[in-house]
PDB file of C-alpha atoms in Angstrom:
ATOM      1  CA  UNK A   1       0.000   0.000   0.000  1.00 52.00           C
ATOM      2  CA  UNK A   2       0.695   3.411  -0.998  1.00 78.00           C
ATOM      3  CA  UNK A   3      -0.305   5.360   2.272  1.00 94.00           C
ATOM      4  CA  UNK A   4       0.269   5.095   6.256  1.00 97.00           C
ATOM      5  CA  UNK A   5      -1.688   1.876   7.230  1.00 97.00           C
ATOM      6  CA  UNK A   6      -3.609   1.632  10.693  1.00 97.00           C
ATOM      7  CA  UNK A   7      -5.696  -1.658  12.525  1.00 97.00           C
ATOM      8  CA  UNK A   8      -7.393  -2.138  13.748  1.00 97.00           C
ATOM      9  CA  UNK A   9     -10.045   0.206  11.881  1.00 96.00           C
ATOM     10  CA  UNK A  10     -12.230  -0.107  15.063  1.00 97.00           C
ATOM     11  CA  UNK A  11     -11.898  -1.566  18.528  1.00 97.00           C
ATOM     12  CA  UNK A  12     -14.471  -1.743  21.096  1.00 98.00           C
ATOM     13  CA  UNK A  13     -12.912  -2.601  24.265  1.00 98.00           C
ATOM     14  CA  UNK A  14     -14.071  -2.582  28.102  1.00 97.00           C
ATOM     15  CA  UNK A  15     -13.061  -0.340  30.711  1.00 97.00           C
ATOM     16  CA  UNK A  16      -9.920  -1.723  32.079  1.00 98.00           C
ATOM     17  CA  UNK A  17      -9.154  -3.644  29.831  1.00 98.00           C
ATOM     18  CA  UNK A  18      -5.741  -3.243  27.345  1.00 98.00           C
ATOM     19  CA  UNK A  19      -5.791  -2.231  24.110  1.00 98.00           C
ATOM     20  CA  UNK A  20      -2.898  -2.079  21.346  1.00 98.00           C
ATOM     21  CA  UNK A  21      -3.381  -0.006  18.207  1.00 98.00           C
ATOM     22  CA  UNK A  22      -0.498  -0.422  14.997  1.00 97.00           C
ATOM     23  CA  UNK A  23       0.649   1.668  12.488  1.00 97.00           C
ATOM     24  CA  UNK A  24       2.364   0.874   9.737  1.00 96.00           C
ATOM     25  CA  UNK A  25       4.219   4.086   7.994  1.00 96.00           C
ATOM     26  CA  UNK A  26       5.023   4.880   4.262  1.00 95.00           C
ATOM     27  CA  UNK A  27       7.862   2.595   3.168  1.00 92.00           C
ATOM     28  CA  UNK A  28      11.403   4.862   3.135  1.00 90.00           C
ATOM     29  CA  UNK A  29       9.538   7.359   5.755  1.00 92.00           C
ATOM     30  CA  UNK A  30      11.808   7.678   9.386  1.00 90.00           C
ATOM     31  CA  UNK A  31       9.846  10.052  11.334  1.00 91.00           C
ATOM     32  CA  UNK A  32       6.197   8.757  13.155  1.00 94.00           C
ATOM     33  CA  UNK A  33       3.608  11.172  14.672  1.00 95.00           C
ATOM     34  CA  UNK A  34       0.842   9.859  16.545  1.00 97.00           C
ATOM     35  CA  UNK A  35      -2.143  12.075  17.742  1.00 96.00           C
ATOM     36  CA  UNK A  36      -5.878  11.141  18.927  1.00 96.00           C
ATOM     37  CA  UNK A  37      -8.665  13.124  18.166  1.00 94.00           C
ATOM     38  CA  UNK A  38     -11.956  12.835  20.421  1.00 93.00           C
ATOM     39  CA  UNK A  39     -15.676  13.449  19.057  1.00 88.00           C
ATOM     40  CA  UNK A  40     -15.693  17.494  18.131  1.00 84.00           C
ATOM     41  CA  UNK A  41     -12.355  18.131  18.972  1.00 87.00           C
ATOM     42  CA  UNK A  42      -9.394  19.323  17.794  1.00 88.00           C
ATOM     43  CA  UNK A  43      -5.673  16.683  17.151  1.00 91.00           C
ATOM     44  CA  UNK A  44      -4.200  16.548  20.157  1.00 94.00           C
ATOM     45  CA  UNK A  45      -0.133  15.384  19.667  1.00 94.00           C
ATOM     46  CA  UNK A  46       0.578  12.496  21.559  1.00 96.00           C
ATOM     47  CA  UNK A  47       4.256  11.059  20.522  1.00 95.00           C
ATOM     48  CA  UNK A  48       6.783  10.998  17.796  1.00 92.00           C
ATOM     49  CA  UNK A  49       9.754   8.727  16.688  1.00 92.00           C
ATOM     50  CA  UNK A  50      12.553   9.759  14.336  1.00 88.00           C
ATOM     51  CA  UNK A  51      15.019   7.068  13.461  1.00 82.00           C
ATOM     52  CA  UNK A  52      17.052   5.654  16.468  1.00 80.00           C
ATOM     53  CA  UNK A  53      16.866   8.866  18.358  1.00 84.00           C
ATOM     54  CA  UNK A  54      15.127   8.784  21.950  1.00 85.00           C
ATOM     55  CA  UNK A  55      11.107   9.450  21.352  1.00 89.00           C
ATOM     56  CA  UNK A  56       9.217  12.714  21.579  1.00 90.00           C
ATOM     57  CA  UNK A  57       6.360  11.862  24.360  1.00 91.00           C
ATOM     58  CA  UNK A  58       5.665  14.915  25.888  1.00 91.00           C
ATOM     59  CA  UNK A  59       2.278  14.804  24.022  1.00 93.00           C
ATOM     60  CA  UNK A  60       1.177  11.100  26.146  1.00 95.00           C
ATOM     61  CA  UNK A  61      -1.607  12.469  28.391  1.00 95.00           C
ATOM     62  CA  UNK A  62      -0.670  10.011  31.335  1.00 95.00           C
ATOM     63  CA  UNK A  63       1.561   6.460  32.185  1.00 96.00           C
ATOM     64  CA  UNK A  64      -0.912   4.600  31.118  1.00 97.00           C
ATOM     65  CA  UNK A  65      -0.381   5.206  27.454  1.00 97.00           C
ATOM     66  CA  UNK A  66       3.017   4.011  25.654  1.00 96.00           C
ATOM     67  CA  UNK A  67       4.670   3.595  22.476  1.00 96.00           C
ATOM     68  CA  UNK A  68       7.000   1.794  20.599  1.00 94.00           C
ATOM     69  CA  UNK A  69       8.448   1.041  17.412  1.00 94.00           C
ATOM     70  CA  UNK A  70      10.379  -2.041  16.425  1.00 83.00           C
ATOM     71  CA  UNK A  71      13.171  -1.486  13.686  1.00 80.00           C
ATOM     72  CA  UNK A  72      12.211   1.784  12.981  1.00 77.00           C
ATOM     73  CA  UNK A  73       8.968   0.981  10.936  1.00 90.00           C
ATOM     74  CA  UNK A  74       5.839  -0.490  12.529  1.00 95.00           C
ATOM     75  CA  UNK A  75       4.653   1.561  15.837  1.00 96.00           C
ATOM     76  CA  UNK A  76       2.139   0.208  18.288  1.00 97.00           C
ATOM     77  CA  UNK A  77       0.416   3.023  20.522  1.00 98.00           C
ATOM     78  CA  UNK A  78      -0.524   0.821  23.718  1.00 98.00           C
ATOM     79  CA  UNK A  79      -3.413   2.024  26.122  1.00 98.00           C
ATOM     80  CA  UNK A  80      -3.277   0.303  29.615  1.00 98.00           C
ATOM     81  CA  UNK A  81      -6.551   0.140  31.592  1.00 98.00           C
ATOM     82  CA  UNK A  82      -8.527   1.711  29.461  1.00 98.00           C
ATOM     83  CA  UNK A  83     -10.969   4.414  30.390  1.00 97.00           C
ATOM     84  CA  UNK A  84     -13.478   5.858  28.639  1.00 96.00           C
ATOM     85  CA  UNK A  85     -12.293   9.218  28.405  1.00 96.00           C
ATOM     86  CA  UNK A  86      -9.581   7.429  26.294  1.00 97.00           C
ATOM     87  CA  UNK A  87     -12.443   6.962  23.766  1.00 97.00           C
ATOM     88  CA  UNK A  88     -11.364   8.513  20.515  1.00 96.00           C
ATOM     89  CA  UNK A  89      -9.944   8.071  16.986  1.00 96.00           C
ATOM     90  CA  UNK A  90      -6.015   7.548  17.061  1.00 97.00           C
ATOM     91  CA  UNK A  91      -4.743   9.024  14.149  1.00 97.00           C
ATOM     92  CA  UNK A  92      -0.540   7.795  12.799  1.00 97.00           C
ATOM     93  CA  UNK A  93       1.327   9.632  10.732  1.00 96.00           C
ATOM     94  CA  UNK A  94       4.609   9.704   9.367  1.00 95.00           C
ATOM     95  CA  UNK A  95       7.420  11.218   6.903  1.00 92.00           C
ATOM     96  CA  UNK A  96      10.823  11.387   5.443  1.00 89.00           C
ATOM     97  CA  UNK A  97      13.355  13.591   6.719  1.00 83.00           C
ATOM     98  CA  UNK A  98      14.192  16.787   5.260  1.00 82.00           C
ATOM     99  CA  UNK A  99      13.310  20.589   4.777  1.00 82.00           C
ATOM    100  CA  UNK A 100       9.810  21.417   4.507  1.00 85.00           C
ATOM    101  CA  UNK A 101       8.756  17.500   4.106  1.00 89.00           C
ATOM    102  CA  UNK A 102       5.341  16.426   3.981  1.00 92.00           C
ATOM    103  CA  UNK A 103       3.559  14.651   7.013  1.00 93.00           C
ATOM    104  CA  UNK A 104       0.730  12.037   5.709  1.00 96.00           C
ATOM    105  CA  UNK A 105      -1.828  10.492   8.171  1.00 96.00           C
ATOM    106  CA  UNK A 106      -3.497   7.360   8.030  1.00 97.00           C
ATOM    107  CA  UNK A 107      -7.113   6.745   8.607  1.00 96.00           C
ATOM    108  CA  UNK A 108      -7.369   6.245  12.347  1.00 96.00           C
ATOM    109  CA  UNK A 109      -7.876   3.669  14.275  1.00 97.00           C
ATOM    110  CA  UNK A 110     -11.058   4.536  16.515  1.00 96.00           C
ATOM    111  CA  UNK A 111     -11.645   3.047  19.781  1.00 97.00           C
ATOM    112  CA  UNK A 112     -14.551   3.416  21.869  1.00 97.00           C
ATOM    113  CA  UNK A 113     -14.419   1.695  25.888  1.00 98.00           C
ATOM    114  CA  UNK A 114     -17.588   0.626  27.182  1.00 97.00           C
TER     115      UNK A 114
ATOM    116  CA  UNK B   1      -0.605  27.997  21.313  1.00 46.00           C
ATOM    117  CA  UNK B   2      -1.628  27.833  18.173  1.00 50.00           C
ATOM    118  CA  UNK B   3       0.445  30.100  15.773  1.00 86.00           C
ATOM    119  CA  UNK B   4      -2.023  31.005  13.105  1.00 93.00           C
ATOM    120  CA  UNK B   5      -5.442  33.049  13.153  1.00 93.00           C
ATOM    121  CA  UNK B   6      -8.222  31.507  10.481  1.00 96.00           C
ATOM    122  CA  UNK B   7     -12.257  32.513  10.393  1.00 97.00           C
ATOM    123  CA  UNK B   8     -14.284  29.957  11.896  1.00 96.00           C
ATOM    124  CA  UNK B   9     -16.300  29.120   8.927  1.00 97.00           C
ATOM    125  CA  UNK B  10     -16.907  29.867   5.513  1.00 98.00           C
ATOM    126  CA  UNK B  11     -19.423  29.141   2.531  1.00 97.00           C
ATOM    127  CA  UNK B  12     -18.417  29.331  -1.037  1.00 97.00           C
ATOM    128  CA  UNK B  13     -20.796  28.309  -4.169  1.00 97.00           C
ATOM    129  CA  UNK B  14     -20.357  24.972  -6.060  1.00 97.00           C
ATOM    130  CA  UNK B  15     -18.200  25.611  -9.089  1.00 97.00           C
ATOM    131  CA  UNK B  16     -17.017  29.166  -7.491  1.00 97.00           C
ATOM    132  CA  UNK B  17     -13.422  30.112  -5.862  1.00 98.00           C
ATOM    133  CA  UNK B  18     -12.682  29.028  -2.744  1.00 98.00           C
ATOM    134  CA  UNK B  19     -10.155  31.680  -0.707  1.00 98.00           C
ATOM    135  CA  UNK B  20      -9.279  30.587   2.515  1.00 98.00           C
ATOM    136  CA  UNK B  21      -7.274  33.241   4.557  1.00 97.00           C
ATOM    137  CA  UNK B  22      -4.923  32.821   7.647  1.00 97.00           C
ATOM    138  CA  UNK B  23      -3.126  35.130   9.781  1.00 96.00           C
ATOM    139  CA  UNK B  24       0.599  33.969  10.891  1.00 94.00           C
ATOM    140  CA  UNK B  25       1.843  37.448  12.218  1.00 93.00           C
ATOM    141  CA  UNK B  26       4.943  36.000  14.111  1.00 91.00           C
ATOM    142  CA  UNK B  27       6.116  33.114  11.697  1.00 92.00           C
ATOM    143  CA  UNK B  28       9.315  33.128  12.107  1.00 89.00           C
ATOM    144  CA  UNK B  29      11.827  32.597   9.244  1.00 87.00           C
ATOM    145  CA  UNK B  30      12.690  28.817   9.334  1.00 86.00           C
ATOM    146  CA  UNK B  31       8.418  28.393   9.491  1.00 90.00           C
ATOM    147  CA  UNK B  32       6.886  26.853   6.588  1.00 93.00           C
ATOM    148  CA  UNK B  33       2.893  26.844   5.742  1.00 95.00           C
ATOM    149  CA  UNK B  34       0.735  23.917   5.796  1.00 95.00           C
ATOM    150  CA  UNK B  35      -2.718  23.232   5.008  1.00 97.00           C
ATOM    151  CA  UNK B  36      -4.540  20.178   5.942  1.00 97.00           C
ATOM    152  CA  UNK B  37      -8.126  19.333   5.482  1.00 97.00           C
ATOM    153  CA  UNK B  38     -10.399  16.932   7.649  1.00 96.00           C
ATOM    154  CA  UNK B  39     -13.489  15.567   6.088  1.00 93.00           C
ATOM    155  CA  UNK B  40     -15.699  14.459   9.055  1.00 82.00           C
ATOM    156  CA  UNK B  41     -13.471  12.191  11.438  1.00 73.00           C
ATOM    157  CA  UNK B  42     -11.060  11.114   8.821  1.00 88.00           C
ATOM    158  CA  UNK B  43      -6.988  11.692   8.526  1.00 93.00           C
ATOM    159  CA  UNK B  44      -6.210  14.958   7.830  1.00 95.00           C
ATOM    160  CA  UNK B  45      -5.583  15.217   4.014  1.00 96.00           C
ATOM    161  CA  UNK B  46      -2.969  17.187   3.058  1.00 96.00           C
ATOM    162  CA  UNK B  47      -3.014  19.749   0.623  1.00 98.00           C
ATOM    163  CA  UNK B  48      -0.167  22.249  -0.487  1.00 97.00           C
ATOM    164  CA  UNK B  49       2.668  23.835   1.827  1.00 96.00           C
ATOM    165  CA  UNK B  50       5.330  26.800   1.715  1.00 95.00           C
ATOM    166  CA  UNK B  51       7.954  29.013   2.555  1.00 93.00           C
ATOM    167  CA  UNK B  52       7.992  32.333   0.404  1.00 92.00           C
ATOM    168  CA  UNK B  53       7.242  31.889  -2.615  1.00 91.00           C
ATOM    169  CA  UNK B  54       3.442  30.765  -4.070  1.00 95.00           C
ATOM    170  CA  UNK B  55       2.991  27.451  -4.735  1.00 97.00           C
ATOM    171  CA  UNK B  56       0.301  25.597  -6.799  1.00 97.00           C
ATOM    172  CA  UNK B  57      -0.441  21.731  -7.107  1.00 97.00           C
ATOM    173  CA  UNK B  58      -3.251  19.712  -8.138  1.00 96.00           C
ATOM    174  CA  UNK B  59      -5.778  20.249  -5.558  1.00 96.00           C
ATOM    175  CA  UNK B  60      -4.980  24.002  -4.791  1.00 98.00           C
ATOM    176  CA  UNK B  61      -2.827  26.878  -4.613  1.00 98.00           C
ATOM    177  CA  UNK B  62      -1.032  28.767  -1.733  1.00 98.00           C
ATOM    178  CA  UNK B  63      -0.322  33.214  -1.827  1.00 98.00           C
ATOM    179  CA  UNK B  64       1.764  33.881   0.628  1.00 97.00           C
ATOM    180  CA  UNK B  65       2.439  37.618   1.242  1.00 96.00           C
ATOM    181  CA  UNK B  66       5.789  38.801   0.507  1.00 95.00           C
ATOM    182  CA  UNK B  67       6.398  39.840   4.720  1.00 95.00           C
ATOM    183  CA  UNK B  68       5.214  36.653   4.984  1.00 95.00           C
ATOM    184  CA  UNK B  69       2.602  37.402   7.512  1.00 95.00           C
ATOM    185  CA  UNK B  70      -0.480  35.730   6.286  1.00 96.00           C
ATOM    186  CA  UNK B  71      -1.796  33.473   3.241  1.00 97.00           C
ATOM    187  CA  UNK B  72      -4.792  32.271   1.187  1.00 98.00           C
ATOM    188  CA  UNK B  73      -5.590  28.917  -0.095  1.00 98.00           C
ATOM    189  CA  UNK B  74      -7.414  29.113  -2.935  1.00 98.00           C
ATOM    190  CA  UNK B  75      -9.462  26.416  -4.269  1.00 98.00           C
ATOM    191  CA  UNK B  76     -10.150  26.868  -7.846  1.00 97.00           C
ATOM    192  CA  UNK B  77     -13.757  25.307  -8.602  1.00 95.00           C
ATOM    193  CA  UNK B  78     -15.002  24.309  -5.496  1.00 97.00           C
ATOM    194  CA  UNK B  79     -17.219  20.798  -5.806  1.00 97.00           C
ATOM    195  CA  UNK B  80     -19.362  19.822  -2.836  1.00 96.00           C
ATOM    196  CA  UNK B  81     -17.098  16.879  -2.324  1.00 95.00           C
ATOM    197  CA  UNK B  82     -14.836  19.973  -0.785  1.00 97.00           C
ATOM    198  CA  UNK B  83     -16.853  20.509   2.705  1.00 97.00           C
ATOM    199  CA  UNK B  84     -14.062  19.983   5.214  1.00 97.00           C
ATOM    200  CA  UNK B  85     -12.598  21.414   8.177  1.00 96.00           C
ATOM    201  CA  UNK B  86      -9.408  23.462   6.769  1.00 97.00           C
ATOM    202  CA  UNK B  87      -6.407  23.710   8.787  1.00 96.00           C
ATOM    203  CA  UNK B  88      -3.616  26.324   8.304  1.00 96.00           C
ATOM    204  CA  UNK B  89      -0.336  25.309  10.158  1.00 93.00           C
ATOM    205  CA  UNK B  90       2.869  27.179  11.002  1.00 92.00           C
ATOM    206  CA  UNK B  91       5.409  24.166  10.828  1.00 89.00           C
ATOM    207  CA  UNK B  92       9.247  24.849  11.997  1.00 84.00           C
ATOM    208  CA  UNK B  93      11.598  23.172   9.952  1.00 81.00           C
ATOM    209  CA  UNK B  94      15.657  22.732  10.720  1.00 74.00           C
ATOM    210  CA  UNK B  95      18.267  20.608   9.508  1.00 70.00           C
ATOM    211  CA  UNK B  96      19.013  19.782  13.416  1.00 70.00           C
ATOM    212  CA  UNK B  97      15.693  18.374  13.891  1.00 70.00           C
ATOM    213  CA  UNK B  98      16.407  16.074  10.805  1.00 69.00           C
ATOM    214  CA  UNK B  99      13.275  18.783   9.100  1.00 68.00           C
ATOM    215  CA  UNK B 100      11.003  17.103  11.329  1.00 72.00           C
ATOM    216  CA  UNK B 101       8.797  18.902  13.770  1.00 82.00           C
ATOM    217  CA  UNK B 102       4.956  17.930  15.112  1.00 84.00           C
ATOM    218  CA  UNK B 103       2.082  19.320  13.642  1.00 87.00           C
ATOM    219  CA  UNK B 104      -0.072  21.163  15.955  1.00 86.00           C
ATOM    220  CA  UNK B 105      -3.456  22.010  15.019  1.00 89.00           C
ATOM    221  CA  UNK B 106      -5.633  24.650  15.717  1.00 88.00           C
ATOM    222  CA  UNK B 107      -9.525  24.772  15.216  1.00 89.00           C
ATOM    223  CA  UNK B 108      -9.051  25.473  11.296  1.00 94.00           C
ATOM    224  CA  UNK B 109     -12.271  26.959   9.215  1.00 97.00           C
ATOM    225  CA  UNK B 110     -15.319  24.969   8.258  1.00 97.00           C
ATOM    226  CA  UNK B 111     -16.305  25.466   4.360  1.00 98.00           C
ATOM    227  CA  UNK B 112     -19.243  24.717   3.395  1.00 98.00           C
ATOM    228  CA  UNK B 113     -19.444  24.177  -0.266  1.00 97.00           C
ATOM    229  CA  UNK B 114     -23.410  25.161  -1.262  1.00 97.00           C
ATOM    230  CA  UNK B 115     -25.226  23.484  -4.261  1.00 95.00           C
TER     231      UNK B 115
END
């Protein structure tokens, strides 16, 4: 595929319970953004990975959401205990390095906790 | 703290011009302008970005004013298929940051194209 690939397209999961999303970027693309986006409201910036170097995470609203990304392609965004303010469409995107480059999103993955 | 000042929303006629405006009055010189647009809950969708000079692609073109201070997307011949959310972004940009710096969004401008 052509663009930034997400699954799953929708999760349902219960309160406390765990919950994993992936991402998989734009082949050739070292830098990986991802945000969430609640109903009616704005992207809110929750990590980013570029290359080797040590993460961006100052966007993770609390411990119980990490990140990681394995050989500096796929990403999972994991969401411990789930609550259901953490109910919202998780948006990846990534892109290649240089000036002025162009960041491309994927289609979101959204998750709703019950 | 977002950098950039856009209307709320907007309505333009099917087949008409589309000008969106944004205000940037402190961009600083390394800043580049993006615009996104979000069609209900989807990804953002890019559209066109730049530094100085105008640019033009496919789906739209970008005036920036020569200080630099504000810009106007312009979509040509606006279809219905164009109602979005419309996002103006002040990106920074530096060879120490590899070029890569986080989006951050603001509340953009809701067109509304009208049969």
């Amino acid at each position: 595929g052509a663009g930034v690939s997400q699954s799953p397209s929708n999760k349902v999961t219960e309160k406390g319970k765990d919950v994993e999303l992936r991402c998989d970027p734009i082949s050739g693309h070292t830098a990986l953004y991802w945000y969430r986006q609640s109903l009616g409201q704005g992207l809110e910036f929750l990590i980013y990975f570029q290359g080797n170097s040590a993460p961006d995470k100052s966007g993770l609203p609390s411990d119980r959401f990490s990140a990681e990304r394995t050989g500096g392609s796929v990403s999972t965004l994991t969401i411990q205990r789930t609550q259901q303010e953490d109910s919202a469409v998780y948006l990846c995107a990534s892109s290649k390095t240089g000036l002025g480059n162009t960041i491309y999103f994927g289609e979101g993955s959204w998750l709703t906790v019950v | 703290d977002a950098k950039t000042t856009q209307p709320t929303s907007m309505d333009c006629a099917e087949g008409r011009a589309a000008n969106l405006p944004c205000n940037h009055s402190t961009i600083s010189g390394n800043e580049y302008v993006y615009w996104y647009r979000q069609i209900h809950s989807q990804g953002p969708q890019y559209i066109i970005h730049g530094l100085k000079n105008n640019e033009t692609n496919e789906m739209a073109s970008l005036i920036i004013t020569e200080d630099r201070k504000s810009s106007t997307l312009i979509l040509p011949h606006a279809t219905l298929r164009d109602t979005a959310v419309y996002y103006c972004i002040v990106r920074p940009s530096s060879i120490s940051n590899f070029g890569n710096e986080k989006l951050t969004f603001g509340t953009g401008t809701r067109l509304t194209i009208i049969p």
